[in-house]
XYZ file of C-alpha atoms in Angstrom:
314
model
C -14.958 24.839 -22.448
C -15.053 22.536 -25.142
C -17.268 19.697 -25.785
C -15.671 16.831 -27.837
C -17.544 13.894 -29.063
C -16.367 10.772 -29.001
C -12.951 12.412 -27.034
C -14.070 13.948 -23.972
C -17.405 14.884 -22.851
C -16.471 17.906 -21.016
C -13.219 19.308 -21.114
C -12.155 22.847 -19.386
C -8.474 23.881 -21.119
C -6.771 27.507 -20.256
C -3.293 28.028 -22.207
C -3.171 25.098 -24.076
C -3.009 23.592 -27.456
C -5.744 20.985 -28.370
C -4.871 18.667 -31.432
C -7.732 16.154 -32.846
C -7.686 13.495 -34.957
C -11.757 13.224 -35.685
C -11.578 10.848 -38.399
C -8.641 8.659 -37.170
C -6.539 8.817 -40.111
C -3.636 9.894 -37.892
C -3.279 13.419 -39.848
C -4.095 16.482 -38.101
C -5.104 19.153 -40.590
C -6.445 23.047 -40.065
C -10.153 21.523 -38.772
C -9.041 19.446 -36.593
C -6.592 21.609 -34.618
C -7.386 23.631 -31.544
C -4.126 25.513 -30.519
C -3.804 28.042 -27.549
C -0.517 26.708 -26.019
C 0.861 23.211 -25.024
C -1.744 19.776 -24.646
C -1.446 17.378 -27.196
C -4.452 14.990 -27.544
C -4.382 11.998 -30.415
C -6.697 9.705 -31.059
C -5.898 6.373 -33.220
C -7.481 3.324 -34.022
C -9.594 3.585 -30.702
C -6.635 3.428 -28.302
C -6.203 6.751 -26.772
C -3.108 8.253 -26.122
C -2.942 11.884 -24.247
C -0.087 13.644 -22.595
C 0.363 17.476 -21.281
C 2.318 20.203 -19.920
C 0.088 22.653 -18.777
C 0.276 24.012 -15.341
C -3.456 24.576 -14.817
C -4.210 20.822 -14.910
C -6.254 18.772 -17.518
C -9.555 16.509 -17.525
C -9.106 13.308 -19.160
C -11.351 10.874 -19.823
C -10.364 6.946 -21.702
C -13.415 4.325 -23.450
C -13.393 0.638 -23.621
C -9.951 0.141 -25.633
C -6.344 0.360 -23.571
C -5.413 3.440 -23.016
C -2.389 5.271 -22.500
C -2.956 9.047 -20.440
C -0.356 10.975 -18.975
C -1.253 14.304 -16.635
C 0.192 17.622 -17.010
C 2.710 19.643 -14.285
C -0.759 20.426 -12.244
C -3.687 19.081 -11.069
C -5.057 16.413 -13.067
C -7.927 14.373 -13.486
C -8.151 11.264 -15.212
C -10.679 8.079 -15.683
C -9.695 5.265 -18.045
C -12.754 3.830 -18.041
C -13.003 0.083 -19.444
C -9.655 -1.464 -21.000
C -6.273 -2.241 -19.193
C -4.944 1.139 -18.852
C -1.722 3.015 -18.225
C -2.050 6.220 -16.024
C 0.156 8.481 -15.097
C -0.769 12.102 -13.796
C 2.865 13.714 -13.301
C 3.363 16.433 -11.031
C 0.285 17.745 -9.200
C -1.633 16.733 -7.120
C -3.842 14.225 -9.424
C -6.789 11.655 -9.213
C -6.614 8.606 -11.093
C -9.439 6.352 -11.349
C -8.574 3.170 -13.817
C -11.818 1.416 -14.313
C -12.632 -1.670 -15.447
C -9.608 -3.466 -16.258
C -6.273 -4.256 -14.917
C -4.963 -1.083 -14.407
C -1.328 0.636 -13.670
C -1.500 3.614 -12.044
C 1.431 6.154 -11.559
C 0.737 9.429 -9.468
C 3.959 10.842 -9.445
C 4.930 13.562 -7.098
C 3.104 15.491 -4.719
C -0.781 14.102 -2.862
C -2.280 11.996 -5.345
C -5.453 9.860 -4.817
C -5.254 6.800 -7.342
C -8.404 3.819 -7.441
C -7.969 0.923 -9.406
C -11.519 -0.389 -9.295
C -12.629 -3.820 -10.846
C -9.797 -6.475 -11.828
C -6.277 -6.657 -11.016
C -4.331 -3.278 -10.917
C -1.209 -2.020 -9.915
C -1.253 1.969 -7.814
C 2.081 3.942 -7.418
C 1.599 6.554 -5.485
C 4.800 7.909 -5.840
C 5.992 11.109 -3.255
C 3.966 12.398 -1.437
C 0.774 11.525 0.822
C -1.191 9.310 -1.401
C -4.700 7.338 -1.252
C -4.720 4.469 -3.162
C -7.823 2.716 -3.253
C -7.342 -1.318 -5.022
C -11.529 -1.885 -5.433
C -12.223 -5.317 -6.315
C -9.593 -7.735 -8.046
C -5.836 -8.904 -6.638
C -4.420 -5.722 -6.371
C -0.344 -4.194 -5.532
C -0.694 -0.908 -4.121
C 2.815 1.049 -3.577
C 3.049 4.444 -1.037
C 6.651 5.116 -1.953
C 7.684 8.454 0.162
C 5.209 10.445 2.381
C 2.470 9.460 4.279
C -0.099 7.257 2.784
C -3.403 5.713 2.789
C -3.305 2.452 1.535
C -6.571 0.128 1.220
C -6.688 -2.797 -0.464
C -10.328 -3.485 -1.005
C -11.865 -6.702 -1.752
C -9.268 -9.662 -3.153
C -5.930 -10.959 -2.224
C -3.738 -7.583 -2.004
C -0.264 -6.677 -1.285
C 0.122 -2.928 0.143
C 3.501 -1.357 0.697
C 3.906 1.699 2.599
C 7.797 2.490 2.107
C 8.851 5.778 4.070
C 6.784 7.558 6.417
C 3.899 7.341 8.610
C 1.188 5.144 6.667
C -1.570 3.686 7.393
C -2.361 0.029 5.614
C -5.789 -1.704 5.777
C -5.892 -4.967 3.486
C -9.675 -5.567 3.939
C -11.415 -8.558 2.450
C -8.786 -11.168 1.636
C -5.636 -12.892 2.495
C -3.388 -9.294 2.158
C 0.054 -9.094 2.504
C 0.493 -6.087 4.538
C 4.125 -4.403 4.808
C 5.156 -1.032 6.644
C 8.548 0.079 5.652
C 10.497 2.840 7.212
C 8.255 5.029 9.917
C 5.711 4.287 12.095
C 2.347 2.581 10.904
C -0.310 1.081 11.083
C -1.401 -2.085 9.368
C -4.998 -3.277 9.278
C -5.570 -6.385 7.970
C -9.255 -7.082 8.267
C -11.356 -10.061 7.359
C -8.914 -13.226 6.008
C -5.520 -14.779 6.761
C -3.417 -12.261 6.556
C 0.086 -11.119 6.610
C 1.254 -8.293 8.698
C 5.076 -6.921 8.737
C 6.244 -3.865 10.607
C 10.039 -2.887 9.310
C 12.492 -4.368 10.681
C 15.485 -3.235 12.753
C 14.261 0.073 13.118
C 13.939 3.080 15.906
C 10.322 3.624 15.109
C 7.087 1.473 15.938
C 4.107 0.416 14.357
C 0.837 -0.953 15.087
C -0.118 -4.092 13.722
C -4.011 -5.563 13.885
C -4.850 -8.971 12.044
C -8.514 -8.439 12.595
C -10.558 -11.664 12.117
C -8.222 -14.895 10.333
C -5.731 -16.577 10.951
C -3.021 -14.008 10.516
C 0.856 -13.583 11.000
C 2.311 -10.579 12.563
C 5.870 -9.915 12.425
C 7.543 -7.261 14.065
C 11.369 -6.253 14.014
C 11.073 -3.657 16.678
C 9.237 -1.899 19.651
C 5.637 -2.437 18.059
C 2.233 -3.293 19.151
C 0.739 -6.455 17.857
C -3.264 -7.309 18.003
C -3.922 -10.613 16.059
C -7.530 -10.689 16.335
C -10.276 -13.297 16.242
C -8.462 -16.256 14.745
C -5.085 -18.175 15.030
C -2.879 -16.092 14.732
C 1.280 -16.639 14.693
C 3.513 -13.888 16.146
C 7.091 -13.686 15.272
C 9.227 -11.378 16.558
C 12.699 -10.602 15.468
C 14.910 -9.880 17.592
C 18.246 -7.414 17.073
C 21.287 -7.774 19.237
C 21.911 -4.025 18.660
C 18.711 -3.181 19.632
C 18.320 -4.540 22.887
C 16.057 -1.364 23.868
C 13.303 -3.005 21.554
C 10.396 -4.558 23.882
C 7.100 -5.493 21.090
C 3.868 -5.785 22.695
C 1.093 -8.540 21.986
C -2.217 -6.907 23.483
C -4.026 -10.331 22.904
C -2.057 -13.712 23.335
C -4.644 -16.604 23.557
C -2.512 -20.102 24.597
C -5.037 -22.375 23.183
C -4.694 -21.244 19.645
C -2.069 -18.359 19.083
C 1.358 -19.195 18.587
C 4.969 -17.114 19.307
C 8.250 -17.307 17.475
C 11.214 -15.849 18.716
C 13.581 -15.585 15.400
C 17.588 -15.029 16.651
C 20.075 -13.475 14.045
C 23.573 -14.878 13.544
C 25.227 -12.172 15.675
C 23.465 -13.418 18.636
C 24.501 -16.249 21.169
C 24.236 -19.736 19.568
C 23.044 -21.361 22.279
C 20.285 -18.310 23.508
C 18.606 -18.297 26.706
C 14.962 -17.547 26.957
C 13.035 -16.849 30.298
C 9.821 -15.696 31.307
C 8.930 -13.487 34.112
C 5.390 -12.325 35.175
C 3.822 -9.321 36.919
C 1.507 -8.039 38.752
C -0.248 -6.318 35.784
C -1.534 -9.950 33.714
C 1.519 -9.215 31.330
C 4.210 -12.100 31.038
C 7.760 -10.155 30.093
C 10.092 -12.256 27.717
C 13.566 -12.066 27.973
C 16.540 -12.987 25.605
C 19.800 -13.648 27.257
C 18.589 -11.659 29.924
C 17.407 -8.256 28.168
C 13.331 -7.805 27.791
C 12.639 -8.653 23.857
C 8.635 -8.963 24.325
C 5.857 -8.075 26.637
C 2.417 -10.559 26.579
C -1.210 -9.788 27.661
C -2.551 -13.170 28.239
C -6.059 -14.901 30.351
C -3.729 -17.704 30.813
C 0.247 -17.514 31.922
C 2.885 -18.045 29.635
C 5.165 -20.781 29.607
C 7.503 -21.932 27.719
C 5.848 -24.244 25.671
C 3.387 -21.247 23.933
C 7.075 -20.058 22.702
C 9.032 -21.707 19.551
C 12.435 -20.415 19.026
C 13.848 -20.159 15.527
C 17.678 -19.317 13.813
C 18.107 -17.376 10.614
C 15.647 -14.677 8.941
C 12.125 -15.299 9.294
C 9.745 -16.418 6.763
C 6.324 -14.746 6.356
């Protein structure tokens, strides 16, 4: 273990090679080397730049200035502390915490957990099944392949889950919530939010607004729960799909709102009815095929339902 001032305050290397640049004069002579096999460390004019290649993982640590750390082929820790920083841990399963700042973060392949923190930061989670924590600030959070944990935090977010089973939860805010391929679940919590499950496709996902006035789209068989609030469903409909039934679990007339959005493939002058049974649910149909199924105090008529042409807008 070596103790480094000023670089890191603990750091814990096996195999690697260690080069220091105490005095900042970007020269690296016999007292300032530590070489064992394969880390590279450089410190100039206060930025900090660090990259490595050593299987056993590294410990990085950034200060106040904007700093530029990249991980090593294995498990990787890094913290860039105050500054807008660039993170990156490579392959590995890493943890990435950015600080204060506005932060990019880049896990790479294989189960990262990445957290922005204060300001305005950007988390890739690349493959894999990531956590990405936002913390305070407006914050993009990206799953990319596996299945991910996405939470936006406090501030105006936009979370994208890409393939796989994810789960999304915007908290505070007015969060732009989007699915992608596989079946999730989207959480939007306290604000107006915007919820979209992925369109034309075989799997469902679970959609809750939470409290707001939110708008939940869904391109398939999913489950919609809008929450306390005024909420707008839109549902888009697929004439190749006509399998595809969405559910809303809470429909309240005097508020919430439905859209039914037809494609150009479909029937330009579309019929919609509305059937009811026994059960409190009203079933929707779309040139007679089932397209939604309501849970509603109240019956549904026609005039709770708005029928739009083209692709929706949300």
């Amino acid at each position: 273990m070596f103790f480094l001032a000023g670089i890191f305050s603990a750091l814990m290397l096996s195999g690697l090679v260690v080069m220091i640049d105490s005095d900042e004069d970007g020269q690296f002579d016999d007292t300032e080397n530590l070489e064992d096999n394969g880390f590279k460390a450089r410190k100039m004019q206060e930025d900090r730049f660090v990259t490595g290649s050593d299987a056993t993982g590294s410990i990085q640590s950034g200060n106040a200035a904007d700093n530029h750390l990249t991980g090593t082929v294995g498990p990787d820790q890094i913290n860039g502390y105050a500054g807008h920083d660039r993170l990156s841990g490579g392959a590995g399963g890493d943890i990435l915490i950015g600080g204060a700042g506005k932060d990019h973060l880049w896990g790479g392949d294989h189960n990262d957990q990445l957290r922005g923190d204060a300001e305005d930061d950007i988390l890739n989670g690349g493959a894999g099944a990531d956590r990405l924590f936002g913390g305070l600030g407006n914050d993009q959070l990206f799953g990319a392949a596996g299945k991910d944990t996405l939470l936006g935090g406090e501030g105006d977010d936009n979370l994208q889950g890409d393939a796989g089973n994810d789960a999304l939860l915007g908290g505070y805010g007015n969060d732009r919530l989007e699915g992608g391929a596989g079946s999730d679940s989207l959480f939007g919590g306290p604000g107006d939010d915007i919820l979209i499950g992925q369109e034309t496709q075989a799997t469902a996902d679970f959609l809750n607004g939470g409290a707001g006035n939110d708008i939940l789209q869904s391109g398939g068989a999913d489950s919609l729960h809008g929450g306390s609030g005024q909420d707008l469903f839109q549902i888009i409909t697929a004439a190749n799909r006509p399998e595809d039934i969405a559910e809303i679990s809470d429909f309240n007339p005097s508020h919430d709102h439905i859209e039914i959005w037809i494609n150009g493939q479909q029937q330009t002058d579309p019929i919609i009815e509305i059937s009811q049974n026994n059960a409190g649910h009203a079933l929707v149909w779309l040139n007679q095929n089932p397209i939604l199924s309501v849970l509603s105090e109240e019956k549904l008529t026609a005039a709770h339902i708005i029928l739009r042409h083209g692709p929706a807008n949300a």
